[in-house]
Short mmCIF file of C-alpha atoms in Angstrom, two decimals:
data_model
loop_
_atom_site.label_atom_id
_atom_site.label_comp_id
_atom_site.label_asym_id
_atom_site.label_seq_id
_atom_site.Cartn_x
_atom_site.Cartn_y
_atom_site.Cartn_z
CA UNK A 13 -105.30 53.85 5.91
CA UNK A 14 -103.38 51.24 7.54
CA UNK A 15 -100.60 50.93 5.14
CA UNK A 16 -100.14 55.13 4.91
CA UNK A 17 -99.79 55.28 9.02
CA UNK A 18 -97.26 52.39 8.71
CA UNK A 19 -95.67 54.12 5.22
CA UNK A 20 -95.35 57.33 7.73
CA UNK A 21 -93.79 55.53 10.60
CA UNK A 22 -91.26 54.56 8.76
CA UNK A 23 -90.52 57.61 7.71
CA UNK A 24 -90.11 59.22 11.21
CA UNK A 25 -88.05 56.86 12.13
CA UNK A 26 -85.76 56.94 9.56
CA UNK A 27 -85.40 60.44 8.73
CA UNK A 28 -88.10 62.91 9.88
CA UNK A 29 -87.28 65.83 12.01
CA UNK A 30 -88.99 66.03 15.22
CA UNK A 31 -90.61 68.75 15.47
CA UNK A 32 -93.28 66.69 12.67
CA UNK A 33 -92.57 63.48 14.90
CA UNK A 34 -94.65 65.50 17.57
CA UNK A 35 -97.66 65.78 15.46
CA UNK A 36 -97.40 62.52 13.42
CA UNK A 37 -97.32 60.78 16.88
CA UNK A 38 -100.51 63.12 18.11
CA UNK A 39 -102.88 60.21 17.61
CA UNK A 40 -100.60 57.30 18.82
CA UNK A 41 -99.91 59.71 22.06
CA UNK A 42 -104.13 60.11 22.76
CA UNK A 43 -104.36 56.70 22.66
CA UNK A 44 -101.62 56.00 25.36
CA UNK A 45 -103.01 58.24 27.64
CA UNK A 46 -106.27 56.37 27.05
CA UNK A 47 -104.98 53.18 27.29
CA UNK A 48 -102.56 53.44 30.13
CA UNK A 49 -98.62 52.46 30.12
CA UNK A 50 -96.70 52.20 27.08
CA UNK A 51 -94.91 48.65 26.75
CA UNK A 52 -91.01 49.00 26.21
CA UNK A 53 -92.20 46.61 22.89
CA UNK A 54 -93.31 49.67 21.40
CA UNK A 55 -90.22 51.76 21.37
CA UNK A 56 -89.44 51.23 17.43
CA UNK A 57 -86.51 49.71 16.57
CA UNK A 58 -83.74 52.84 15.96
CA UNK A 59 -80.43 52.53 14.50
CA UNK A 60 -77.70 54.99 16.28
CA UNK A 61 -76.97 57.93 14.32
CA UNK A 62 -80.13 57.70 12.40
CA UNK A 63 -81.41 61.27 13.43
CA UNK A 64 -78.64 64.56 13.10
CA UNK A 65 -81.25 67.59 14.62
CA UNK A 66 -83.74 68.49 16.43
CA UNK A 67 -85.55 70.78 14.03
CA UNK A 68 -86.19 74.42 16.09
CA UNK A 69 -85.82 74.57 19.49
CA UNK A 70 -87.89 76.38 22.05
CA UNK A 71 -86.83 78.71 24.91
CA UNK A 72 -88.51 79.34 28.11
CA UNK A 73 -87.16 82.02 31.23
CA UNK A 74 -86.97 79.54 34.17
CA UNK A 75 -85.27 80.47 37.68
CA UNK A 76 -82.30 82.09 37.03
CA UNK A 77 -82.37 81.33 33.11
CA UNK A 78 -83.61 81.59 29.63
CA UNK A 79 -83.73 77.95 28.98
CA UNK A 80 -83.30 76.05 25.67
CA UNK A 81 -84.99 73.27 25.17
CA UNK A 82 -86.01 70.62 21.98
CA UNK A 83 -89.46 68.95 22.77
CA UNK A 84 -91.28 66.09 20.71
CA UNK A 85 -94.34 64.03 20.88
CA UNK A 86 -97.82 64.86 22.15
CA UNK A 87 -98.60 67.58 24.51
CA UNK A 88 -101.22 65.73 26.81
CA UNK A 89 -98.66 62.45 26.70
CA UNK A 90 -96.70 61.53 29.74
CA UNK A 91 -93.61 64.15 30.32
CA UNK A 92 -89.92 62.68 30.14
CA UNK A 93 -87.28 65.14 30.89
CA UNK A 94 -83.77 63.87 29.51
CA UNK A 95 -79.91 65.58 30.87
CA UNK A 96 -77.43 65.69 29.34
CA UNK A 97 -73.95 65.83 30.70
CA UNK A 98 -70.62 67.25 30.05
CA UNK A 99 -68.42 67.23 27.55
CA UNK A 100 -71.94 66.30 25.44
CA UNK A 101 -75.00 67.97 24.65
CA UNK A 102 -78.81 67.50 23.88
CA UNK A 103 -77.89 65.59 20.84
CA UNK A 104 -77.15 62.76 22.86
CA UNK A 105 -80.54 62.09 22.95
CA UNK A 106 -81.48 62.89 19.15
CA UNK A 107 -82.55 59.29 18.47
CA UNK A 108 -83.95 58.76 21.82
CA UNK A 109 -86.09 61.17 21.78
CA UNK A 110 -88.43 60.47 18.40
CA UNK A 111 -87.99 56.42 20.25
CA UNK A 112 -89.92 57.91 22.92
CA UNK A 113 -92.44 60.02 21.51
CA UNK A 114 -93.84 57.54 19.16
CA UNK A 115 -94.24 55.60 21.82
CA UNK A 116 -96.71 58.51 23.46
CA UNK A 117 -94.15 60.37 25.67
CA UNK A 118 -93.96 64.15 25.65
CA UNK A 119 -90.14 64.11 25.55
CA UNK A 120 -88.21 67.44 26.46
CA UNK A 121 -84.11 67.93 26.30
CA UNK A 122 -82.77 71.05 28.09
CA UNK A 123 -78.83 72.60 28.01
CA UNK A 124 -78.07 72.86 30.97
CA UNK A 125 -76.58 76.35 32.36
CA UNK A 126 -73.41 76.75 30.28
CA UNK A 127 -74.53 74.43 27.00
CA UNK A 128 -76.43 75.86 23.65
CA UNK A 129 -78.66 78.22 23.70
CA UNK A 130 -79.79 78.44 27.28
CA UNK A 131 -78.39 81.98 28.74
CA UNK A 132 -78.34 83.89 32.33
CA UNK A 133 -81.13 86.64 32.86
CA UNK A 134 -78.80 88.77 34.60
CA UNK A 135 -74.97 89.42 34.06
CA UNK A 136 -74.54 89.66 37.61
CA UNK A 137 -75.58 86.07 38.38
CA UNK A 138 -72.87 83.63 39.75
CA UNK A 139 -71.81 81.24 37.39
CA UNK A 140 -72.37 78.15 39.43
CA UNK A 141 -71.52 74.84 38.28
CA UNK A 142 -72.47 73.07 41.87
CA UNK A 143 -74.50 69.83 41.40
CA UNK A 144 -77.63 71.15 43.86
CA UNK A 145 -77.21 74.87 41.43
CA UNK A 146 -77.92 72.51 38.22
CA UNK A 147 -80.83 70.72 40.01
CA UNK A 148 -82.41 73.34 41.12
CA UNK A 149 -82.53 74.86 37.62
CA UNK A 150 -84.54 71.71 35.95
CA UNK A 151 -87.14 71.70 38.94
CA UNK A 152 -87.45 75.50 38.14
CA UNK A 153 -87.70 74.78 34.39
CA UNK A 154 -90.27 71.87 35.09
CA UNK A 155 -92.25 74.82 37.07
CA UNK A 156 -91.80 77.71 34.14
CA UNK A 157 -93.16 74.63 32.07
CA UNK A 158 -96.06 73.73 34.71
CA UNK A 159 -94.89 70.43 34.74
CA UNK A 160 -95.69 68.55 38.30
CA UNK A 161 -94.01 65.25 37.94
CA UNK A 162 -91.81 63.90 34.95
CA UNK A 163 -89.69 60.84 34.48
CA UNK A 164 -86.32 61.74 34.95
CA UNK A 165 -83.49 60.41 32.63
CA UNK A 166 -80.01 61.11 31.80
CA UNK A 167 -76.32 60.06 32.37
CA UNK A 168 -73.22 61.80 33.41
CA UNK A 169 -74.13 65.28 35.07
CA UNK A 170 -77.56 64.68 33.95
CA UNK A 171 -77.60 61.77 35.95
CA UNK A 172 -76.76 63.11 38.87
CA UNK A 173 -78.67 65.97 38.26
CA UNK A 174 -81.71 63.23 38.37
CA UNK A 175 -80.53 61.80 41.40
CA UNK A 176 -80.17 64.67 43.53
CA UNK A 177 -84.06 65.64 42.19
CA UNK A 178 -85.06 62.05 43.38
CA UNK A 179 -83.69 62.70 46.73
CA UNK A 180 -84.53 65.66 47.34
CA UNK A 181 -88.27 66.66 45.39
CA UNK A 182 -89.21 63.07 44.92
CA UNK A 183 -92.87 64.12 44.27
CA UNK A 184 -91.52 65.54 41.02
CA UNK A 185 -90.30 62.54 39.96
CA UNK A 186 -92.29 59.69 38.68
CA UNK A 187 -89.58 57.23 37.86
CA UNK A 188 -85.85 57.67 36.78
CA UNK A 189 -83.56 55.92 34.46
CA UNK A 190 -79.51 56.52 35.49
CA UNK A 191 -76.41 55.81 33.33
CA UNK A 192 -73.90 54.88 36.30
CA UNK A 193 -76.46 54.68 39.20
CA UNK A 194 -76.40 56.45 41.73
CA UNK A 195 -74.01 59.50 41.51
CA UNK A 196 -74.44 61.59 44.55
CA UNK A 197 -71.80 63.47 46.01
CA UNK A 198 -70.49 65.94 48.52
CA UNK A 199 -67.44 67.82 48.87
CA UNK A 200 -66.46 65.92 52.02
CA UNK A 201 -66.42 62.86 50.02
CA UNK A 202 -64.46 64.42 47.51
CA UNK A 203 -61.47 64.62 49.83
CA UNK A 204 -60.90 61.07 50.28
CA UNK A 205 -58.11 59.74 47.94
CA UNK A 206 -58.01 57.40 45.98
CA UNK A 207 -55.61 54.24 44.73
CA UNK A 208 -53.46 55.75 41.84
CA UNK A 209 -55.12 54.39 39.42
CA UNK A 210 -58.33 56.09 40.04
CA UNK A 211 -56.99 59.10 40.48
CA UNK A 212 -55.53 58.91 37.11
CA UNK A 213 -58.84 58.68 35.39
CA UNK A 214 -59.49 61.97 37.43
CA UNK A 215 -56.60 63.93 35.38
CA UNK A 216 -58.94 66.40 34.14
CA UNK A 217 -60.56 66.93 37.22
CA UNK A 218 -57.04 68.40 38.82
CA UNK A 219 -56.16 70.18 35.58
CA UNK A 220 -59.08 72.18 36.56
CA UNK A 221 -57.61 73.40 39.67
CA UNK A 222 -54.88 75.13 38.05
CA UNK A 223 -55.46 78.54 36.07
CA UNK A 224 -53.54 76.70 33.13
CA UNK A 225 -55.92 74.36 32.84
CA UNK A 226 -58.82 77.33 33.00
CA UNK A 227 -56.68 78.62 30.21
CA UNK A 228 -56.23 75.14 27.92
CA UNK A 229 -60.06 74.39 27.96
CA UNK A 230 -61.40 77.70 26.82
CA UNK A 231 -58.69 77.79 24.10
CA UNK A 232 -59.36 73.99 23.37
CA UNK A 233 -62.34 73.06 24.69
CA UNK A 234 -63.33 71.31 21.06
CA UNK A 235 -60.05 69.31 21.09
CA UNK A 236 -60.67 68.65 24.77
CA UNK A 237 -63.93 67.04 24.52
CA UNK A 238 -63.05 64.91 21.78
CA UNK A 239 -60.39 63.37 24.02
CA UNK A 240 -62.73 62.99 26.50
CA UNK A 241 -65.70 61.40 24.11
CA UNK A 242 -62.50 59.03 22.92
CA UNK A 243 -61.21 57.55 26.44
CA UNK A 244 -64.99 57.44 27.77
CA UNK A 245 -66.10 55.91 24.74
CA UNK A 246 -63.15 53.79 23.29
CA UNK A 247 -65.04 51.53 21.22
CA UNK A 248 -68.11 54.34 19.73
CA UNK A 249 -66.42 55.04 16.51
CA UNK A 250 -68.18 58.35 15.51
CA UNK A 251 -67.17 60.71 12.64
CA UNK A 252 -66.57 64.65 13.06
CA UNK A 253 -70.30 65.55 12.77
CA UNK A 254 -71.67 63.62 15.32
CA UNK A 255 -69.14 65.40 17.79
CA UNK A 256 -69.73 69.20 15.95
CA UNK A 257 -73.32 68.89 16.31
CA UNK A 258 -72.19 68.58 20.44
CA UNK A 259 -69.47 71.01 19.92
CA UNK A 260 -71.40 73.77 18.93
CA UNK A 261 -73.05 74.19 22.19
CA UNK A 262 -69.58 74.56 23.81
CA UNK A 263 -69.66 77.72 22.67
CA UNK A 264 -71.97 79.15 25.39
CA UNK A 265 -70.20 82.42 26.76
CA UNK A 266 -70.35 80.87 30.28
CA UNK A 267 -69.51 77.42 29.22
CA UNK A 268 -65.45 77.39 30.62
CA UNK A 269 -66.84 79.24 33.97
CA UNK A 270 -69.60 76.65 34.93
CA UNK A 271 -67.50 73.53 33.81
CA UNK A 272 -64.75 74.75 35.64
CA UNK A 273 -66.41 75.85 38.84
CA UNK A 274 -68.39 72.66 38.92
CA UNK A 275 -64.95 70.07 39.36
CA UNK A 276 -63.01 72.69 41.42
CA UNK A 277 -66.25 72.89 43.47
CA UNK A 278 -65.91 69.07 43.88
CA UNK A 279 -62.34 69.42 45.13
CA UNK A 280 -63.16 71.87 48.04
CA UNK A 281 -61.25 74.38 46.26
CA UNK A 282 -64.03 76.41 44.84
CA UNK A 283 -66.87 77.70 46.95
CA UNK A 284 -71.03 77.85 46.40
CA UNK A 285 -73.77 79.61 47.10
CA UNK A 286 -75.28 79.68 50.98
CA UNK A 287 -78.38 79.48 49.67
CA UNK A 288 -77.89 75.71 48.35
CA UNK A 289 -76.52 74.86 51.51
CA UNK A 290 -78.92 72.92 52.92
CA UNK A 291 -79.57 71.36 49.95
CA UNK A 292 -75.99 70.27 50.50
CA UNK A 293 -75.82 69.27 53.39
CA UNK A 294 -78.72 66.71 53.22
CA UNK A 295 -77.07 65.41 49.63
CA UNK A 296 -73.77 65.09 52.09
CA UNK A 297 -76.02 61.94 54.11
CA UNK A 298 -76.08 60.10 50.82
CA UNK A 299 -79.72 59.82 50.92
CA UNK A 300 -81.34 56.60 49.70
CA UNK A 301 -83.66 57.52 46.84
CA UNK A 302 -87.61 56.31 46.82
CA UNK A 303 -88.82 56.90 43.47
CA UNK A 304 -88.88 53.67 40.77
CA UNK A 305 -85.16 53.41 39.16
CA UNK A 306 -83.77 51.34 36.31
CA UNK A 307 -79.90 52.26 36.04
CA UNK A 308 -78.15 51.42 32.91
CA UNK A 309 -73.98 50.60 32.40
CA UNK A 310 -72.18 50.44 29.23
CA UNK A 311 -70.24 47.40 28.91
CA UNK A 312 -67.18 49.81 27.31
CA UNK A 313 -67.48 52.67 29.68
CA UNK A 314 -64.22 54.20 29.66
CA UNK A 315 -64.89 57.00 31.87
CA UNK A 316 -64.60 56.77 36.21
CA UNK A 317 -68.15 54.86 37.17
CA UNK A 318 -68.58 52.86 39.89
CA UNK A 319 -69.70 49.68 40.03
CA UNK A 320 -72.96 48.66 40.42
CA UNK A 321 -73.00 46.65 42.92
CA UNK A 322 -71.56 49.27 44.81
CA UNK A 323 -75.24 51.49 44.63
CA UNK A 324 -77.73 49.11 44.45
CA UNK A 325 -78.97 49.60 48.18
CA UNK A 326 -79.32 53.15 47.33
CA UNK A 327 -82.87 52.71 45.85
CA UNK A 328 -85.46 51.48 48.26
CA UNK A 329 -88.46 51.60 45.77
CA UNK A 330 -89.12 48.80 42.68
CA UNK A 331 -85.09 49.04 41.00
CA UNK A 332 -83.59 47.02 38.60
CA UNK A 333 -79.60 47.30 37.08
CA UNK A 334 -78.88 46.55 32.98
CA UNK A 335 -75.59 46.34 31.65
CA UNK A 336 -75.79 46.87 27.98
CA UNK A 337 -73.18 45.26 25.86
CA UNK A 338 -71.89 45.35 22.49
CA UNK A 339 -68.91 47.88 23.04
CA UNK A 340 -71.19 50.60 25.01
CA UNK A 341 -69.43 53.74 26.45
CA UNK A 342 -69.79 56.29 28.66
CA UNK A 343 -72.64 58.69 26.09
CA UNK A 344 -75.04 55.44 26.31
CA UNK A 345 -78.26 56.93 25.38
CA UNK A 346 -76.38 58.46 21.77
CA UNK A 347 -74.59 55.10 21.38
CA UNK A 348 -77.52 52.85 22.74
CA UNK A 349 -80.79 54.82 22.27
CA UNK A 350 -83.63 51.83 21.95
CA UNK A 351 -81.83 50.28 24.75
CA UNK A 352 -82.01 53.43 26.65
CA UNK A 353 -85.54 54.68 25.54
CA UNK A 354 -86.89 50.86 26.69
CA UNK A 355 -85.48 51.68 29.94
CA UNK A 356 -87.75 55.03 30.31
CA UNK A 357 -91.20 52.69 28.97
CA UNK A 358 -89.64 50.10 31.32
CA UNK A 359 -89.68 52.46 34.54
CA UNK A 360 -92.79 54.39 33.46
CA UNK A 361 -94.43 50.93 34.87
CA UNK A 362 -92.84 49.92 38.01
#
C-alpha cells in the first residue's frame, strides 16, 4: 500500500492533470484538516514547467460575472485563492497549484474580468478595470462560492487585488502571500512624477493614454505581452507554449477595454464608478494591512517594484519579506512555484 501511494505521488507531480490531483490528494487533504497546519516541508519538490493545463475548468455567475475558475485538491481542505495579473494568466500558477493541494489546500485560480473564460452577465455593464472594481469581483466570487475566509495569494494585479481585500474585508482573509508587497494605490498618488528613469519603465502605462496605443494592443496584444513577459522577466527563458497557453486568454472580447481602462484609470485620465468610491477613498489613506503576510521578490524582477524596505511598516500583524534568487522575475509563482507555494503553507501558520 505504501509503495502504490508513493508510486502515485510521483505521478501527480510529474505529470497528472489536476482535476485527478484533487481526488488523489482526497485522503492526504482529510488528514490535514484533522491534523491541523500543513508544514511548508510538505509542499513536494516541483520543477517549473512541469505541469502545461489545468484539465476542465469550472464556471460560476458571481457579482457582475460568469466567472472561470480551475480548482484542485480536497473540498473540505483549507481554501487558497491565487490572482493572477496582467499580461499573464491562471497558468501562472499551473505548478503551484497541484504543490498546494497535495499538501491539503483546496486551491482555486480565477481570470479575472477581461482574461479566459470569465464573461459579463450583461452587455450593458461598464468595463471597469479600477483596482477596488477587480476586488470587489473576487470577494463576490468567494460569496457565489460560499467561501468565508481564504488565503489570499498572487502577484502583479493579483497582488494588489489581495491587498486592497486585506485592507478593506480583512475577515475574508486568513493570511496573504504578495509578489512586490504592498501595492496599494490611488489616483492622487498617481500624479506625482517620477525621476526619468522610472518613468521609463512606465512606457506602457502612457502608451495607454493615447487612442494609438488602444489601437496597437488590440491588434498586438500577443506580441505585446511577450515584450512585456521579456523585460519583466529577463532571465526566465521560456519557449512559445508556455506564453500561448497565457495568450489564449487574451482573447477575452473585453480584454483591450479593461486593460486599458485600468492604467488610464491610474493616470487620472479615465474615470470609475461612484459606487467604488468610498472604497477609494479609504485605499487613498494607504491603509496598513492586519492580516498575516509573507511578501515574496524576485531577485531578476525586471518590471517597476518597489523596494521592500520601502513597505514593510505596512503590515502590522506577524510579516516576514523573502527575496528569492536564482534569476527570478517579475511571473514568480510560474518561474518559482515551490518557493511560492512554501510561502502560502508558511503564512497558513503565522
Amino acid at each position: 500500500m505504501s509503495e502504490e501511494i508513493n508510486r502515485d505521488r510521483r505521478r501527480f507531480v510529474g505529470t497528472v492533470a489536476l482535476t485527478i490531483a484533487a481526488a488523489q490528494f482526497g485522503m492526504i487533504g482529510s488528514a490535514v484538516a484533522q491534523t491541523g497546519k500543513a508544514n511548508p516541508a510538505s509542499v513536494p519538490t516541483i520543477k517549473p514547467g512541469t505541469n502545461k493545463s489545468f484539465g476542465s475548468l469550472k464556471q460560476i455567475d458571481a457579482g457582475l460575472l460568469n466567472v472561470g475558475y480551475a480548482e484542485a485538491g480536497p473540498s473540505g481542505g483549507p481554501v487558497v485563492v491565487l490572482l493572477h495579473g496582467w499580461p499573464y494568466d491562471i497558468h501562472s500558477y499551473v505548478d503551484v497549484t497541484p504543490s498546494l493541494a497535495s499538501a491539503g489546500y483546496r486551491v482555486i485560480v480565477p481570470y479575472l474580468r477581461g482574461y479566459g473564460t470569465t464573461r459579463f452577465l450583461s452587455s450593458g455593464t461598464f468595463r471597469n478595470g479600477q483596482p477596488s472594481a477587480l476586488a470587489f469581483d473576487t470577494v463576490a466570487f468567494m460569496d457565489a462560492l460560499k467561501i468565508k475566509t481564504a488565503i489570499l495569494a498572487g502577484f502583479d494585479w493579483g497582488a494588489r487585488t489581495a491587498n486592497i481585500i486585506a485592507a478593506l474585508w480583512p475577515e475574508r482573509c486568513k493570511g496573504m502571500v504578495s509578489v512586490s508587497g504592498y501595492l496599494i494605490g490611488s489616483q492622487e498618488s498617481g500624479k506625482m512624477p517620477l525621476p526619468p528613469k522610472a518613468e521609463l519603465e512606465w512606457w506602457y502605462q502612457y502608451y495607454f493614454a493615447t487612442e494609438r496605443g488602444r489601437a496597437g494592443y488590440d491588434k498586438y496584444r500577443h506580441d505585446f505581452a511577450k515584450l512585456i513577459w521579456q523585460i519583466a522577466s529577463p532571465k526566465w527563458d521560456f519557449d512559445d507554449a508556455t506564453f500561448d497557453r497565457s495568450a489564449a486568454a487574451f482573447d477575452n472580447q473585453d480584454h483591450v477595454n479593461i486593460v486599458i481602462h485600468n492604467y488610464r484609470w491610474r493616470l487620472g485620465l479615465a474615470e470609475g464608478e461612484p459606487k467604488y468610491d468610498d472604497l477609494e477613498k479609504r485605499l487613498a489613506e494607504a491603509p496598513v494591512i492586519s492580516v498575516p503576510t509573507i511578501t515574496l521578490e524576485g531577485d531578476a524582477n525586471g518590471a517597476p517594484h518597489p523596494d521592500a524596505s520601502a513597505y514593510a511598516k505596512k503590515f502590522s500583524a506577524k510579516y516576514s519579506h523573502r527575496t528569492i534568487k536564482g534569476g527570478i522575475g517579475h511571473n514568480l509563482p510560474q518561474e518559482a512555484p515551490q518557493a511560492f507555494a512554501k510561502a502560502v503553507v508558511e503564512v497558513d501558520g503565522y
